[in-house]
Short mmCIF file of C-alpha atoms in Angstrom, two decimals:
data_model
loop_
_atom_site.label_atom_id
_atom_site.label_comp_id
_atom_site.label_asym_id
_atom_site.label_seq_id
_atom_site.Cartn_x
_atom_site.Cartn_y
_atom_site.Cartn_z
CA UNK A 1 -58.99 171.66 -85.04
CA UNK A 2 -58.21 175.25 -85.55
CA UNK A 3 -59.39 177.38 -88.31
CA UNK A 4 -57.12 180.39 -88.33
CA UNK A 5 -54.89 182.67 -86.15
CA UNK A 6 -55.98 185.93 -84.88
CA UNK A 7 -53.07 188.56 -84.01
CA UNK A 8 -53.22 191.11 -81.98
CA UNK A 9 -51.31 194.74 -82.86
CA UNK A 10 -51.68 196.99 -79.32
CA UNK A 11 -50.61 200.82 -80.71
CA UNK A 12 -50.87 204.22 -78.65
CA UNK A 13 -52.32 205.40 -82.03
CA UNK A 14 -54.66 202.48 -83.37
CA UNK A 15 -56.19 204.51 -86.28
CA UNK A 16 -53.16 204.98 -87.60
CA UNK A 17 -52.06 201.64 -87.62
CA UNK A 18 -55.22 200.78 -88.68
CA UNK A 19 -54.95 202.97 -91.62
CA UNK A 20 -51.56 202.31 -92.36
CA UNK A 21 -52.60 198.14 -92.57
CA UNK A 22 -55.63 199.11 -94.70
CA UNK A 23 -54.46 202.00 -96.89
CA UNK A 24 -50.34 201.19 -97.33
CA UNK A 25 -50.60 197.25 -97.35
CA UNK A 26 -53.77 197.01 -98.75
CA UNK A 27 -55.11 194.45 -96.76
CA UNK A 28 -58.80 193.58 -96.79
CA UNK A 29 -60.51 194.26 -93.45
CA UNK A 30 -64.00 194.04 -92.21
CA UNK A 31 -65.64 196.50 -89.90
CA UNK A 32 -67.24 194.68 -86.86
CA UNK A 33 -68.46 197.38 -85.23
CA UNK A 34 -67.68 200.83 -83.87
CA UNK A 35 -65.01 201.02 -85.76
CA UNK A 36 -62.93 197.97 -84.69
CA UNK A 37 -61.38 196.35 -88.20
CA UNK A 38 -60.13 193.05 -88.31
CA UNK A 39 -57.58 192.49 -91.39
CA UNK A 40 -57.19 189.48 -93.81
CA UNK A 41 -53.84 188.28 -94.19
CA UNK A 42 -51.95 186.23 -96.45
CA UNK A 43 -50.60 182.74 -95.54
CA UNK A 44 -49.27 182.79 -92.47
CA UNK A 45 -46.87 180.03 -90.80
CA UNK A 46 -45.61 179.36 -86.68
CA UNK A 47 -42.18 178.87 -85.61
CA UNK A 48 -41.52 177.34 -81.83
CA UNK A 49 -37.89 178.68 -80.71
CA UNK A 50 -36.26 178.08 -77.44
CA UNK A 51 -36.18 180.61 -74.96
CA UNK A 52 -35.62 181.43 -71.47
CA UNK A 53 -39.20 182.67 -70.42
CA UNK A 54 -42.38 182.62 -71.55
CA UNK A 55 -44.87 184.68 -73.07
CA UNK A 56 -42.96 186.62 -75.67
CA UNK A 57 -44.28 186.35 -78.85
CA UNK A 58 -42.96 188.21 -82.14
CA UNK A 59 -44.52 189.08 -85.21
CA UNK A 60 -43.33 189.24 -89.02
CA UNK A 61 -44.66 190.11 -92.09
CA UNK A 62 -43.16 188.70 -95.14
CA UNK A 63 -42.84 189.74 -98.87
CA UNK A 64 -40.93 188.63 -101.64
CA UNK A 65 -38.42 191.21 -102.37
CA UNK A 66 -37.31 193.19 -99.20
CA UNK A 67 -35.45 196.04 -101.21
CA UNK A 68 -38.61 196.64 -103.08
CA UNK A 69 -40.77 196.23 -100.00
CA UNK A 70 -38.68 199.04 -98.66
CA UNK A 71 -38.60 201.48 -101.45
CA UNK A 72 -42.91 201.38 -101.58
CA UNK A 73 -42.46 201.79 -97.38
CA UNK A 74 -40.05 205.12 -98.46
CA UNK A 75 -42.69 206.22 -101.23
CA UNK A 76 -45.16 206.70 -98.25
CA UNK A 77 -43.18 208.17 -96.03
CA UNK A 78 -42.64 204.87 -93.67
CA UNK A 79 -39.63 204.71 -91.96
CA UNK A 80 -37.47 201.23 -92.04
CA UNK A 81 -34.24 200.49 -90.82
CA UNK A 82 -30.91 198.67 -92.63
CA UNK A 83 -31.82 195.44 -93.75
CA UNK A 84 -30.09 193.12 -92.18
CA UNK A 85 -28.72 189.43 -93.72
CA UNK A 86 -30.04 186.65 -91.16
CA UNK A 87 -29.31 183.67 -92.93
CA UNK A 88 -32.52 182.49 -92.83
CA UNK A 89 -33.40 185.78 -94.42
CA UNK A 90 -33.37 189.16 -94.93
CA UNK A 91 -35.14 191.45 -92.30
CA UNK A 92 -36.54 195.07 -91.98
CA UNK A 93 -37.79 196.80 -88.94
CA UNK A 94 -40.74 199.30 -90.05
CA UNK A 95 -42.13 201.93 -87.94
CA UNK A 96 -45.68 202.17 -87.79
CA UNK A 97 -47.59 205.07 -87.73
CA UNK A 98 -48.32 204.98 -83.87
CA UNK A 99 -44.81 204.62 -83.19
CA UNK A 100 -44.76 200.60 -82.55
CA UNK A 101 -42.32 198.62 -84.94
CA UNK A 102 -43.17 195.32 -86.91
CA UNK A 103 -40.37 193.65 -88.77
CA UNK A 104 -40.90 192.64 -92.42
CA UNK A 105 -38.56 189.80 -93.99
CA UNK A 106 -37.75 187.71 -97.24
CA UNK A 107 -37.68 184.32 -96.17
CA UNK A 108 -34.81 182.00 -97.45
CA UNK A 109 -36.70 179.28 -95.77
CA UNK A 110 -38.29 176.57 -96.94
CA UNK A 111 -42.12 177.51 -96.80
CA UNK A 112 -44.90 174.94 -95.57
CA UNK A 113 -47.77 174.65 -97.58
CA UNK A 114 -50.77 176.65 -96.26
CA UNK A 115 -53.43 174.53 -94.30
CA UNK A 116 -56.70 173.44 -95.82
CA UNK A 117 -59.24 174.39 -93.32
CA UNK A 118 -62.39 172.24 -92.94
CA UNK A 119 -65.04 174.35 -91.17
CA UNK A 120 -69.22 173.61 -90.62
CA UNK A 121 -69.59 176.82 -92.99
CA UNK A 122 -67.08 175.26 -95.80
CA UNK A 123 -68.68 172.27 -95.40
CA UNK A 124 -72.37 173.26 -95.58
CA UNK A 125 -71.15 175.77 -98.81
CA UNK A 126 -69.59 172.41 -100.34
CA UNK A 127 -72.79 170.55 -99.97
CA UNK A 128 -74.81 173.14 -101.91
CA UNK A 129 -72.61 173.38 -104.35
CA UNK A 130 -72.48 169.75 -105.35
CA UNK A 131 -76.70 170.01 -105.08
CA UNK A 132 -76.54 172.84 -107.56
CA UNK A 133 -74.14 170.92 -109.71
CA UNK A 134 -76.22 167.71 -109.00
CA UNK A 135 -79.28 169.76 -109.83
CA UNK A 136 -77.76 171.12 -113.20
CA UNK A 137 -76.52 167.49 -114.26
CA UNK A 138 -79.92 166.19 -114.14
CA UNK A 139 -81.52 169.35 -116.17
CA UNK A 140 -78.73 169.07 -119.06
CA UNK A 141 -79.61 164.60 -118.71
CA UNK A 142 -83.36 165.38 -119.74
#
């Protein structure tokens, strides 16, 4: 049903972000044009929590060691606040570059597996694949 989830980062100083997500995290990206990079990103998850309005929507990055995470952020001169015990983990606000901050956490959370995404592309790659393989079997039989 869906294939993936597209975030959106607004910044008063996008190159900078963008350079920061490219250069400091070393996320892959693609250029699509004029500029305009969309980033890869590791496997994500969605949590649903009760609130009094709508429309407010937070995003976290996660790693696997937040002191660690915070001493590379210090190495290149990104500021982070105190990390701060949650209970359901340990989190980190980061500055960004254009002034906007992200928080970072270690999860102490049970993690869902990622999803297996079926697409037409997968699907049509998955097909040649077995016709190579198919192919191959029958040259190696003769």
């Amino acid at each position: 049903m869906t294939t993936g989830i597209h975030l959106v980062v607004y910044s008063k100083d996008a190159e900078a972000d963008k350079a920061f997500f490219r250069d400091i995290l070393k996320l892959t990206s693609v250029d699509v044009g004029h500029g305009w990079l969309i980033f890869g990103l590791p496997p994500s998850e969605l949590a649903v929590h009760p609130s009094s309005d709508n429309d407010h929507h937070e995003i976290y990055l996660m790693c696997d060691d937040i002191k660690t995470f915070v001493q590379q952020m210090s190495k290149q001169k990104i500021a982070c606040g105190e990390i701060q015990n949650q209970g359901w983990g340990q989190l980190v606000q980061l500055t960004l570059p254009g002034g906007g901050k992200l928080g970072v956490y270690q999860p102490r959370h049970a993690r869902p597996k990622p999803m297996k995404v079926k697409t037409a592309s997968n699907k049509a790659v998955s097909k040649k694949a077995t016709t190579k393989k198919a192919g191959t079997k029958k040259s190696r039989s003769k």
